[in-house]
Short mmCIF file of C-alpha atoms and ligand atoms in Angstrom, two decimals:
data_model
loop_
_atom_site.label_atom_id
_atom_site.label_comp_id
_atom_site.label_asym_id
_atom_site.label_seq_id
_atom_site.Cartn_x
_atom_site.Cartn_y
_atom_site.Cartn_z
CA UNK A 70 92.83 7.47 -104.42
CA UNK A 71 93.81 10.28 -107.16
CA UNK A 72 97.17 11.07 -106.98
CA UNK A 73 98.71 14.35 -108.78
CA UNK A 74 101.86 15.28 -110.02
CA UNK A 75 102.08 18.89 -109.27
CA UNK A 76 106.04 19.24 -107.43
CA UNK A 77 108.85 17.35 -107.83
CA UNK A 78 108.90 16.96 -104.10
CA UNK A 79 105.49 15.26 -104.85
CA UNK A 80 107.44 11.84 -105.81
CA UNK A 81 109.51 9.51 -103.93
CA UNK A 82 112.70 8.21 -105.15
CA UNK A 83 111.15 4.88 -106.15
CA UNK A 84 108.51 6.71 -108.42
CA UNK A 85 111.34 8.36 -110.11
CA UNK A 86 112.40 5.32 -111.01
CA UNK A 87 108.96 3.64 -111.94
CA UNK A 88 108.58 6.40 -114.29
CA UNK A 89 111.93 6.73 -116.18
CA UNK A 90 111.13 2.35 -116.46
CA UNK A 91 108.10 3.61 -118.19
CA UNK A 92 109.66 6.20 -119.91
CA UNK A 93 112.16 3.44 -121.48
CA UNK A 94 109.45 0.69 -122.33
CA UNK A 95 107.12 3.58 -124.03
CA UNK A 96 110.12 4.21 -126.20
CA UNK A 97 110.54 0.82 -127.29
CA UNK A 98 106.69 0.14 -127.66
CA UNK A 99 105.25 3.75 -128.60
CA UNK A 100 102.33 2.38 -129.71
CA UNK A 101 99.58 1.97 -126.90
CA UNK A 102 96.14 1.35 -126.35
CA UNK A 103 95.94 1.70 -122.34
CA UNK A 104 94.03 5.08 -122.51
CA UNK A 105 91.58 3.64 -125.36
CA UNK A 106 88.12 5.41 -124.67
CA UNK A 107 89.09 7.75 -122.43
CA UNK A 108 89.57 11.58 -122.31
CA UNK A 109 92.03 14.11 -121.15
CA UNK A 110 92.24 17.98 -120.92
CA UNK A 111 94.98 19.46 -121.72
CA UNK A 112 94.89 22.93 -120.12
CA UNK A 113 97.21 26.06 -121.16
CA UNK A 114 96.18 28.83 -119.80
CA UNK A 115 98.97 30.42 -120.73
CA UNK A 116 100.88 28.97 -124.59
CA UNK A 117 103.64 26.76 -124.78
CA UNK A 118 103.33 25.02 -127.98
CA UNK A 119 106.47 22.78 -127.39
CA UNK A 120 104.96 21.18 -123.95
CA UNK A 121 101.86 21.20 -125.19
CA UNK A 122 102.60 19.11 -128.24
CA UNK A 123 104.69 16.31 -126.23
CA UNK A 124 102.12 16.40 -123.81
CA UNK A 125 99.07 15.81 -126.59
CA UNK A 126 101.51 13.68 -128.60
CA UNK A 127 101.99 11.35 -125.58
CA UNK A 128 98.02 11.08 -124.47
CA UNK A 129 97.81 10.14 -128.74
CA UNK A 130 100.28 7.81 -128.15
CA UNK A 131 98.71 5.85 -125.21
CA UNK A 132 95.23 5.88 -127.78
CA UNK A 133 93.73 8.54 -125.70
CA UNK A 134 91.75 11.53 -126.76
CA UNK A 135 92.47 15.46 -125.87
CA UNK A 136 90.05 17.95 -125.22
CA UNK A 137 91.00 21.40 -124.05
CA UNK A 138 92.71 25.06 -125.17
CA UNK A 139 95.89 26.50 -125.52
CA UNK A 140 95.54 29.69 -124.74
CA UNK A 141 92.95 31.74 -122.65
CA UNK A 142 91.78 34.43 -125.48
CA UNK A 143 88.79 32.07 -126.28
CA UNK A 144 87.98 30.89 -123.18
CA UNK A 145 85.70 32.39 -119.91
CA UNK A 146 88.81 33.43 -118.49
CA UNK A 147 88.75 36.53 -119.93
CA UNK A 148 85.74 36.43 -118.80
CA UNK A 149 86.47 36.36 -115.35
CA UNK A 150 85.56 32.92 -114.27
CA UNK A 151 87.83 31.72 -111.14
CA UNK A 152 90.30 28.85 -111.48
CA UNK A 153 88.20 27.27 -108.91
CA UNK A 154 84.95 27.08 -111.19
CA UNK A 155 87.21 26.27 -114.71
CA UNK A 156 88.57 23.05 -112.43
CA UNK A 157 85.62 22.23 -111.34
CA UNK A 158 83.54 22.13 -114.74
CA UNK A 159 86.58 20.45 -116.68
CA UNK A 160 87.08 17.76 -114.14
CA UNK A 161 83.39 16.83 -114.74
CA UNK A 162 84.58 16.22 -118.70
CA UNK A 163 87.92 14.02 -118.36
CA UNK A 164 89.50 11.30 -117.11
CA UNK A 165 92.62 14.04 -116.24
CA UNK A 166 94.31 17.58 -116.38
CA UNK A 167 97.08 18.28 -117.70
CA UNK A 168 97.68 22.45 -116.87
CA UNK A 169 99.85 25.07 -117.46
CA UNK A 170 99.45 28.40 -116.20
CA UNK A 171 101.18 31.69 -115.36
CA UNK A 172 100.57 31.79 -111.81
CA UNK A 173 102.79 29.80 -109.35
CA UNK A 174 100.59 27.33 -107.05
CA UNK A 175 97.52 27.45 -109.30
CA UNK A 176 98.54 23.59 -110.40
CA UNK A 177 98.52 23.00 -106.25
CA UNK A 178 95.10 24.59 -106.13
CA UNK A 179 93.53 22.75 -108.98
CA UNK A 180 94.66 19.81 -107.60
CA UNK A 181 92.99 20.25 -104.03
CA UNK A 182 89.57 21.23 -106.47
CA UNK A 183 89.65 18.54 -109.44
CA UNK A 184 88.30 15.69 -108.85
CA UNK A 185 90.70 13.83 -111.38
CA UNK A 186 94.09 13.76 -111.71
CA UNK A 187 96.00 17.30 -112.43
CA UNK A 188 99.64 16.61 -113.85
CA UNK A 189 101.86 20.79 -113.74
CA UNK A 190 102.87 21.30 -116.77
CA UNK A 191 104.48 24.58 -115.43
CA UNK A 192 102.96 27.65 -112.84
CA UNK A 193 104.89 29.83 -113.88
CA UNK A 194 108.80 30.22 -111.82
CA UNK A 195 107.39 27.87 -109.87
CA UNK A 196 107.46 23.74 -111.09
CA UNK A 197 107.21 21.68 -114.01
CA UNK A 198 107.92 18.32 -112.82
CA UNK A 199 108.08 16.46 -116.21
CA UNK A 200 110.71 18.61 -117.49
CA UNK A 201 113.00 17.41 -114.07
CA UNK A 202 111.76 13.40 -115.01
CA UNK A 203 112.48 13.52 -118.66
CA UNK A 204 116.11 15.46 -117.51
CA UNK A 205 116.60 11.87 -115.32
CA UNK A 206 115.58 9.90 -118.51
CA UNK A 207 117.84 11.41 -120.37
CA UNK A 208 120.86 11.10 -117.71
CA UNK A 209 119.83 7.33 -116.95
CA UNK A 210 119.67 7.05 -121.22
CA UNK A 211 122.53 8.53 -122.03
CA UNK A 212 124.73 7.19 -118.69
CA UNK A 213 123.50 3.81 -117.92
CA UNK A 214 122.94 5.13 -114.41
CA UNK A 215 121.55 7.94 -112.05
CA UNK A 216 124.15 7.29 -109.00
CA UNK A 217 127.08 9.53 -108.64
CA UNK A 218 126.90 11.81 -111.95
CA UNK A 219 129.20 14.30 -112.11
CA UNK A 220 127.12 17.33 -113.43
CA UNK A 221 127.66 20.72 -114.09
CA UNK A 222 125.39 23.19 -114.32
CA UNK A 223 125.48 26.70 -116.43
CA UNK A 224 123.61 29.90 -117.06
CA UNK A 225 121.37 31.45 -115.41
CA UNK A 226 121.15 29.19 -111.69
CA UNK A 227 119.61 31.92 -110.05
CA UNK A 228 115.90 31.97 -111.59
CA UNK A 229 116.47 28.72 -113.52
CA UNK A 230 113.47 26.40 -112.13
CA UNK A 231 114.93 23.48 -113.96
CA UNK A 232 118.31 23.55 -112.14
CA UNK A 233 116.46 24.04 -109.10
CA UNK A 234 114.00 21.29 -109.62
CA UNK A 235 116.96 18.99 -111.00
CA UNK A 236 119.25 19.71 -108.44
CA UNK A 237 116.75 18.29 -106.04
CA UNK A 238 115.65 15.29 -107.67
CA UNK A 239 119.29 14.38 -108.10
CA UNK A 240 119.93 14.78 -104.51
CA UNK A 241 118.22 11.16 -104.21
CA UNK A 242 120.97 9.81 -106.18
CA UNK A 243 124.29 11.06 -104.54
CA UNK A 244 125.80 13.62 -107.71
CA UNK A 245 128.31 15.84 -107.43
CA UNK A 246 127.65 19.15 -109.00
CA UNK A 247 129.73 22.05 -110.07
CA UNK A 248 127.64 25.32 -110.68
CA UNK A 249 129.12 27.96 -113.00
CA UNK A 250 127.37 31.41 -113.12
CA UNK A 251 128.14 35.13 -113.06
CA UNK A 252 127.63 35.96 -109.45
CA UNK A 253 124.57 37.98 -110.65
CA UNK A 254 122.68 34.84 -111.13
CA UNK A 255 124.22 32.22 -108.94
CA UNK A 256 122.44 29.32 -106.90
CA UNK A 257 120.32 31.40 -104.52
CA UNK A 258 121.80 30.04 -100.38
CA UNK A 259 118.73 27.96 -100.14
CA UNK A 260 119.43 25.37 -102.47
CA UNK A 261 123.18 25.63 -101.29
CA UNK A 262 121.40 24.66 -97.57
CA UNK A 263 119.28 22.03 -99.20
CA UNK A 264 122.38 20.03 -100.83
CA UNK A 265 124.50 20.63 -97.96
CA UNK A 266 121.62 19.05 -95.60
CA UNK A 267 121.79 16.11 -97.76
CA UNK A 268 125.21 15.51 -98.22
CA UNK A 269 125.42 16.43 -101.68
CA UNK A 270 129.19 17.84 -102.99
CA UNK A 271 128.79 20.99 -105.03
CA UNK A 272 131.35 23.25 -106.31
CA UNK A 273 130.74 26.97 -107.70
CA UNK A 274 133.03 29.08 -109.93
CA UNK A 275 132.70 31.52 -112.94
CA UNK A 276 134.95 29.87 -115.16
CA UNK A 277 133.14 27.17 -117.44
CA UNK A 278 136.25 25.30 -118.45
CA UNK A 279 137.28 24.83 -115.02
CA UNK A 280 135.86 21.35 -114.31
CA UNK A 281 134.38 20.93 -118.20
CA UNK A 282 136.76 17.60 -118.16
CA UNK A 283 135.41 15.83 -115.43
CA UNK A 284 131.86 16.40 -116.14
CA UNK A 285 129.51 13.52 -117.13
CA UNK A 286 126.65 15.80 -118.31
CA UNK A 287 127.01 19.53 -119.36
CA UNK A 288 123.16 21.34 -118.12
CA UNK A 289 122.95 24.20 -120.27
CA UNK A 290 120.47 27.43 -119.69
CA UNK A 291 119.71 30.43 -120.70
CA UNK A 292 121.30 33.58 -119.49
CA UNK A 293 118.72 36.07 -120.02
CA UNK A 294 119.37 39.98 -120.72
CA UNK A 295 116.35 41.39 -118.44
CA UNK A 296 117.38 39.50 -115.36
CA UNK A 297 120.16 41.64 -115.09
CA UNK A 298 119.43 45.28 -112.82
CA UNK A 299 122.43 46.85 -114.55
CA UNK A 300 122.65 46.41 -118.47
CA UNK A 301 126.51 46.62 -118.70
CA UNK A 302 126.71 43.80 -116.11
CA UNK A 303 124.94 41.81 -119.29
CA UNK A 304 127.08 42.98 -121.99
CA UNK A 305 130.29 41.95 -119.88
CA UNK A 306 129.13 38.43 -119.63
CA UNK A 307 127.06 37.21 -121.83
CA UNK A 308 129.69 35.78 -124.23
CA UNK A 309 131.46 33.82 -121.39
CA UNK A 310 128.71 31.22 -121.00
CA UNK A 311 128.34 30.67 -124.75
CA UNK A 312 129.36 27.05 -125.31
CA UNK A 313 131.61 26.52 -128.07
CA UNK A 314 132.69 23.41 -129.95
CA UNK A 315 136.58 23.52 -129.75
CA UNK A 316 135.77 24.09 -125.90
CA UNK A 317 134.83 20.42 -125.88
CA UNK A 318 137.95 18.71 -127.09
CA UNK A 319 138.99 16.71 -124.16
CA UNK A 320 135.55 16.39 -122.21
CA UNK A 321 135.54 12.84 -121.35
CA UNK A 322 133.52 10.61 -124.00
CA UNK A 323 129.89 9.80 -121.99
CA UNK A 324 129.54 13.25 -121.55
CA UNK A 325 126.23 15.21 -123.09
CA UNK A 326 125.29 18.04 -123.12
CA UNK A 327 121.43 19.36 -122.06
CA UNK A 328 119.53 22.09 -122.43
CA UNK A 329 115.58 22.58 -121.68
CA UNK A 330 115.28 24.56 -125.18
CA UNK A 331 114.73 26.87 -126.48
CA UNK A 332 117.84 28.35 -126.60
CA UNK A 333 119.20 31.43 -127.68
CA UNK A 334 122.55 31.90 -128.30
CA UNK A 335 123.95 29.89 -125.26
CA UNK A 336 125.04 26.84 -127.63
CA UNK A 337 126.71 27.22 -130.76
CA UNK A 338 125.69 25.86 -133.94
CA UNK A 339 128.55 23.84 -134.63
CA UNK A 340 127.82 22.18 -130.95
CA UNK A 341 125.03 20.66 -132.98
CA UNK A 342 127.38 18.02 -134.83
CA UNK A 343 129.14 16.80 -131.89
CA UNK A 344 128.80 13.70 -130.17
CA UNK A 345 128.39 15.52 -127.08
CA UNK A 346 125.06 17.24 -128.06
CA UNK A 347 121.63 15.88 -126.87
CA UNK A 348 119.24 17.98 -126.45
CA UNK A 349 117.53 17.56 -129.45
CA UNK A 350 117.01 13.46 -128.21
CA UNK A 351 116.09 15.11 -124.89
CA UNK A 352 112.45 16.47 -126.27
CA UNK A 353 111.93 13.10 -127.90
CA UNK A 354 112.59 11.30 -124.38
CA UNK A 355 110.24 13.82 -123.14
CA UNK A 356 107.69 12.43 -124.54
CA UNK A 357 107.95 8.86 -123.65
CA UNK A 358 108.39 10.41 -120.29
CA UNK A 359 105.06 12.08 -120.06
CA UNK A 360 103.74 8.53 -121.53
CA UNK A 361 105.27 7.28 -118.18
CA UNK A 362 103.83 9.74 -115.94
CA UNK A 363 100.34 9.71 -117.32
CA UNK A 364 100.31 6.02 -117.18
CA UNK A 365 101.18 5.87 -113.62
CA UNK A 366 99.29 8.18 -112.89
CA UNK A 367 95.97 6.49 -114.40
CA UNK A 368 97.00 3.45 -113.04
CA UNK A 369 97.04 4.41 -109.29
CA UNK A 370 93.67 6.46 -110.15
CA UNK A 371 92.34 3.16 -111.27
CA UNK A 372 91.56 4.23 -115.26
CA UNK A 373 93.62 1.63 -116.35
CA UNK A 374 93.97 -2.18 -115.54
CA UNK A 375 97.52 -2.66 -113.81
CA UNK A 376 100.03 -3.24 -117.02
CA UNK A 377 103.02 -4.99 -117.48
CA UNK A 378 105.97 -2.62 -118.25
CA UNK A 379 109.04 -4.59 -117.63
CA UNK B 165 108.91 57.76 -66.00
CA UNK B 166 109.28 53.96 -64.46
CA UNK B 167 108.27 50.64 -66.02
CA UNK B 168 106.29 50.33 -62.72
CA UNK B 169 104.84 53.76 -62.59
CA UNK B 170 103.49 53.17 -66.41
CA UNK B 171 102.78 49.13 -65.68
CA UNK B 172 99.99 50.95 -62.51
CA UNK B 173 98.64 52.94 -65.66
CA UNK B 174 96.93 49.61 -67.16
CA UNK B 175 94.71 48.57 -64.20
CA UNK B 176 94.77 45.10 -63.01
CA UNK B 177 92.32 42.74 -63.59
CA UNK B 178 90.77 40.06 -61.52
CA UNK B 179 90.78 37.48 -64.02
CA UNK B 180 91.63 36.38 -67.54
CA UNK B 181 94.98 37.11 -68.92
CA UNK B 182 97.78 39.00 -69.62
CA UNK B 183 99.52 39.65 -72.49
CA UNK B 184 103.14 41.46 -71.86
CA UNK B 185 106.27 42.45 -73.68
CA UNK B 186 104.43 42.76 -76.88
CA UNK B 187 106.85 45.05 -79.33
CA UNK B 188 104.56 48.08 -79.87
CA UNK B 189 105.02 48.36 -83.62
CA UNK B 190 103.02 44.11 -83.45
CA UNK B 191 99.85 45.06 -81.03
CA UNK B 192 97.63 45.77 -84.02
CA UNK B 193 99.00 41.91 -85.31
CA UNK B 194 98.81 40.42 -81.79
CA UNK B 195 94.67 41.56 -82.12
CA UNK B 196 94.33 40.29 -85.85
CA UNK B 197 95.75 36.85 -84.81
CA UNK B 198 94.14 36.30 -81.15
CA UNK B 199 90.88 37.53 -83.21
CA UNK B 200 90.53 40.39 -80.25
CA UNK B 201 88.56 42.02 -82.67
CA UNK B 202 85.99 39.76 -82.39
CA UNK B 203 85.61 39.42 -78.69
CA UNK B 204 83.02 40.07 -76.78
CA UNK B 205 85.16 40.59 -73.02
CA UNK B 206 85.94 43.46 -71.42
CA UNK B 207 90.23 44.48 -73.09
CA UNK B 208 92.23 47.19 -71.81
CA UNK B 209 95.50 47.67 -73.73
CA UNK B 210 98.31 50.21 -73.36
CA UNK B 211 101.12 50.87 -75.85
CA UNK B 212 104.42 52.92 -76.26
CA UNK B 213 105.22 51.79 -72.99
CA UNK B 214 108.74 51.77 -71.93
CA UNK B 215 110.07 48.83 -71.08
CA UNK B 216 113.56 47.42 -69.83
CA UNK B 217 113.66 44.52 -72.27
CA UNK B 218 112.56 47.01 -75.61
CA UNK B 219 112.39 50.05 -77.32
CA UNK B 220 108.72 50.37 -76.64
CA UNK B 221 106.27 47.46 -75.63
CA UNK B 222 102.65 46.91 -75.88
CA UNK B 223 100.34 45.35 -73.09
CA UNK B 224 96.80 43.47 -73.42
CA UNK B 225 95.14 42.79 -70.52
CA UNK B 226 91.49 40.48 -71.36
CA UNK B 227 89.47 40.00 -68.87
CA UNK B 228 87.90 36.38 -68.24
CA UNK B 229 89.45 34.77 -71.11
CA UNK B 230 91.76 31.91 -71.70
CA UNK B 231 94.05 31.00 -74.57
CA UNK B 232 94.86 27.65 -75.78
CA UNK B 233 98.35 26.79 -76.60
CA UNK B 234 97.40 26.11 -80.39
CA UNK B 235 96.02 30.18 -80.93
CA UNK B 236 99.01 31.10 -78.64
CA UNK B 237 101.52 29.86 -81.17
CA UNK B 238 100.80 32.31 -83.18
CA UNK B 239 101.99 34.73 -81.29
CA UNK B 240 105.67 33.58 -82.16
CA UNK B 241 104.89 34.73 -85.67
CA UNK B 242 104.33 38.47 -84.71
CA UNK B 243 105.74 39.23 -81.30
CA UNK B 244 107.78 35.87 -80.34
CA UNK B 245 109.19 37.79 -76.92
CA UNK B 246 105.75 38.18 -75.52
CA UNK B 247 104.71 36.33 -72.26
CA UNK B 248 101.56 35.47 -71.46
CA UNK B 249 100.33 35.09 -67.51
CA UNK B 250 97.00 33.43 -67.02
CA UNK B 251 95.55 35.67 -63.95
CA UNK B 252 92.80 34.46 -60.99
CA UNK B 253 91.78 36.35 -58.37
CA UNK B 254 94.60 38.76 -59.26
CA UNK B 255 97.45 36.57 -58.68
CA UNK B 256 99.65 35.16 -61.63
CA UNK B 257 98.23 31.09 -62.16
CA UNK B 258 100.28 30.37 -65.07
CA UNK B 259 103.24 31.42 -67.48
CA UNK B 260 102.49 29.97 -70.80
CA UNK B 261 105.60 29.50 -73.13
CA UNK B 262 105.59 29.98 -76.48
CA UNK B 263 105.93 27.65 -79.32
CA UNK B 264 106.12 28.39 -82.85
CA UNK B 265 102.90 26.73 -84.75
CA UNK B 266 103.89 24.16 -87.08
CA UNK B 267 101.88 25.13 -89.70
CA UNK B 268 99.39 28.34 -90.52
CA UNK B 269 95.78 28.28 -92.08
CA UNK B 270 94.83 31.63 -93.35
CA UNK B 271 95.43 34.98 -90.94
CA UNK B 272 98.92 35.71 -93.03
CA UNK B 273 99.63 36.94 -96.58
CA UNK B 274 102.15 34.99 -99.06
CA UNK B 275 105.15 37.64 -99.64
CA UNK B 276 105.13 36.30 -102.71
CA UNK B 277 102.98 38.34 -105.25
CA UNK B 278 102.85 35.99 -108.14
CA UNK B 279 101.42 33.61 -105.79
CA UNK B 280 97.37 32.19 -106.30
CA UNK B 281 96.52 33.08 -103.32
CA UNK B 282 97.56 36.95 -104.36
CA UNK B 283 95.65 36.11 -107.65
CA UNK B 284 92.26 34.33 -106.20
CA UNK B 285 90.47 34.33 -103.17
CA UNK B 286 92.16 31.43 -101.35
CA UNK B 287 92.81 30.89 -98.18
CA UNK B 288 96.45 30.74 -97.66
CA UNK B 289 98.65 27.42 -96.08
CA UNK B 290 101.95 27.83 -94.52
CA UNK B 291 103.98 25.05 -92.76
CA UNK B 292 106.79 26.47 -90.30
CA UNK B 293 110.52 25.95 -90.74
CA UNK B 294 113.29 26.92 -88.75
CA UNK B 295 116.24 28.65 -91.11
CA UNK B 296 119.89 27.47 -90.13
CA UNK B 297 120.01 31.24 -89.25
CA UNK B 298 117.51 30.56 -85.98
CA UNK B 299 114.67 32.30 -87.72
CA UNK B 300 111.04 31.34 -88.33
CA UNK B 301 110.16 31.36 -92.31
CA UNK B 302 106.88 30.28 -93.43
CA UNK B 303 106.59 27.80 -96.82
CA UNK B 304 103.46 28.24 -99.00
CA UNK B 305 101.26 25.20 -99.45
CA UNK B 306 101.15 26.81 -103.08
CA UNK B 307 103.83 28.79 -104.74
CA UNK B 308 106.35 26.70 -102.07
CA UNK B 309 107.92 30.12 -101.73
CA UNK B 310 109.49 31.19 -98.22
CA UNK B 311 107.69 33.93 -96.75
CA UNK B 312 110.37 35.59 -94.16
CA UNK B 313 108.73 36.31 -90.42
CA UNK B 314 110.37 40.34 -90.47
CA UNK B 315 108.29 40.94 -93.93
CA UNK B 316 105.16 39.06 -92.86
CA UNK B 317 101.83 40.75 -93.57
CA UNK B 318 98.81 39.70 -92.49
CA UNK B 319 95.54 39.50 -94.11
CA UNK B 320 92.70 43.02 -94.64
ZN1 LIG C 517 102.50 31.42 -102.10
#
């Protein structure tokens, strides 16, 4: 049986943790062979050169081979060709898909079309799955643990797909989250449903040094200038969420700080040098985490012999 | 005019079944879902009726045909007040109740417009939830966007 990863919702708590075990023995043996021989298509129909790169550099990595594009200008797409017929043709070449594209539930589609694998590598607002897994690497990496973080979560929670997607995943492991956002762009009610339906504790102000002390991981994003209706709403807060180093001085000592890059101005430089900062190591562990995913992946769709990863 | 006085207006029929209490603003849906369109039986319908229980009902009367509870569900998507009477030999055989589907296969639109199935021609996949606010929202197989039941638009 193929299995995909095209949602978060797509994966069990268990898998979550098969993967980040991956994720952690890929990173102490990043040299593999499992995917000798065979081929995968890496898909963008729209660019992201930083996915795409930890996506290819992890298929390298496991000794397999890429075929694909990374954008549409040279491809029948402008020519009209359906997603249906692209799916179908490429899943005739490879062993797997790896996709991005612009528009949300085209992953879901080429799933129910291909018949190999397709991993999301982001439709558009809607998921991008390995960016959630290699966020729970990085927690487990940097805490020594996934149950009970204390997280708090900053920017932009309103449009921010990776809060939402996080925010979910996390809900397997009992956190506590405090959300700070101008009330332009705070969590939208559903997610405040979803967390309250599963007993999760959340908190919500708009002051970012309210509960900075008791945090365990800081989750950075981007506040961006044209999801605002009204420009002056912008200009009146888009220095409050700018992260500062002195603003750090008596966070407790396990706490990092994340960010899905890039970033714009939300972080400043001198955050860089602190002891707190990690989202630098977070793309690294984003590869080793698409190392896990492909892996298990393969393995369930029977490309690879069952494999040792303890 | 009386709700009785304008009920006399749609004839009766002998058998098949009646569709009441329809808000007049859904009847157009209420055909597009029940496929009335593509019928072959004998329909008389009457709109902008007054009513005691709305503004201003529909009625769709089909003679010798029978609904099964799974198209009737969808009713609850479009006009969730209506009752439907299963008629024989002019007298009333049955009150069906209404229950919301669980999920829907094709008929509706995602309200979501940066959805595939806006994009592509594919059929669209809904499964049914119930909001803590008592209302019916539909989640897309695909985007996994809520599509609300007051903005729902069905399919050309
Ligand atoms: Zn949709």
């Amino acid at each position: 049986m193929k299995r995909d990863l095209v949602s978060i919702h797509d994966i069990s708590k268990d898998e979550m943790l098969e993967i980040i075990r991956r994720a952690a023995y890929f990173e102490k043996h990043p040299i593999s062979e499992i995917l000798k021989g065979r081929v995968i298509a890496s898909l963008f129909f729209e660019p992201s050169t930083r996915t795409r790169l930890s996506f290819e550099s992890a298929i390298n990595h496991l000794g397999g081979r890429v075929i694909g594009f990374s954008d549409t200008k040279a491809t029948s797409q402008t020519k009209g060709e359906t997603l249906n017929d692209t799916i179908r043709v490429v899943s005739n070449y490879c062993d797997m898909i790896v996709m991005r594209h612009p528009i949300e539930g085209a992953s879901r589609f080429a799933s129910e079309v291909s018949s190999v694998p397709v991993v999301n590598a982001g439709d558009g607002a809607n998921q991008h799955p390995s960016q959630t897994l290699l966020d729970l690497y990085s927690i487990y990496k940097t805490q020594g643990r996934l149950d009970g973080i204390n997280i708090m979560m900053v920017g932009d929670l309103k449009y921010g797909r990776t809060v939402h997607s996080l925010l979910q995943a996390l809900s397997h492991f009992k956190a506590h989250f405090t959300f700070v956002s101008p009330k332009e762009l705070n969590l939208p009610d559903e997610y405040k449903e979803f967390l309250k339906v599963n007993g999760q504790s959340f908190y919500e102000t708009e002051d970012i040094m309210e509960c900075m002390n008791e945090a365990d991981i800081l989750y950075m994003t981007r506040v961006q200038r044209e999801r605002f209706p009204d420009p002056m709403e912008y200009e009146k807060v888009k220095d409050t969420y700018i992260l500062k180093k002195e603003m750090l001085d008596r966070t407790k000592p396990n706490m990092k700080i994340l960010h899905p890059l890039p970033r714009v101005n939300e972080i400043a430089l001198d955050v860089d040098n602190s002891d707190h900062a990690y989202y630098f190591e977070q793309t690294r562990n984003g590869m080793f985490t698409r190392m896990g995913i492909i892996s298990y992946l393969s393995e369930i769709n029977g490309i690879v012999e069952p494999f040792n990863f303890d | 005019m009386s709700t009785e006085k304008e009920f006399l207006k749609v004839r009766a029929i002998k058998n098949g079944t009646v569709i009441d209490h329809i808000p007049a603003s859904a009847v157009f849906n209420v055909i597009k879902l029940l496929e009335l369109d593509k019928v072959e039986n004998e329909i008389i319908f009457g709109t902008n009726l007054g009513s005691k229980l709305m503004d201003k009902k529909a009625l769709i009367k089909i003679v010798d045909k029978y609904f099964g509870e799974d198209e009737l569900s969808y009713l609850a998507l479009v006009a969730p007040m209506a009752s439907v009477s299963t008629i024989k030999d002019f007298e009333v055989v049955e009150k069906h109740k209404i229950q919301p589907p669980k999920e829907v296969n094709g008929y509706v639109c995602c309200a979501n417009p940066m959805c595939i199935t806006n994009k592509e021609d594919i059929c669209t996949h809904f499964t049914v939830t119930l909001k803590e606010s008592g209302e019916l929202a539909l989640k897309c197989r695909y985007c996994e966007k809520e599509t609300r039941i007051n903005s729902l638009k069905l399919i050309k």
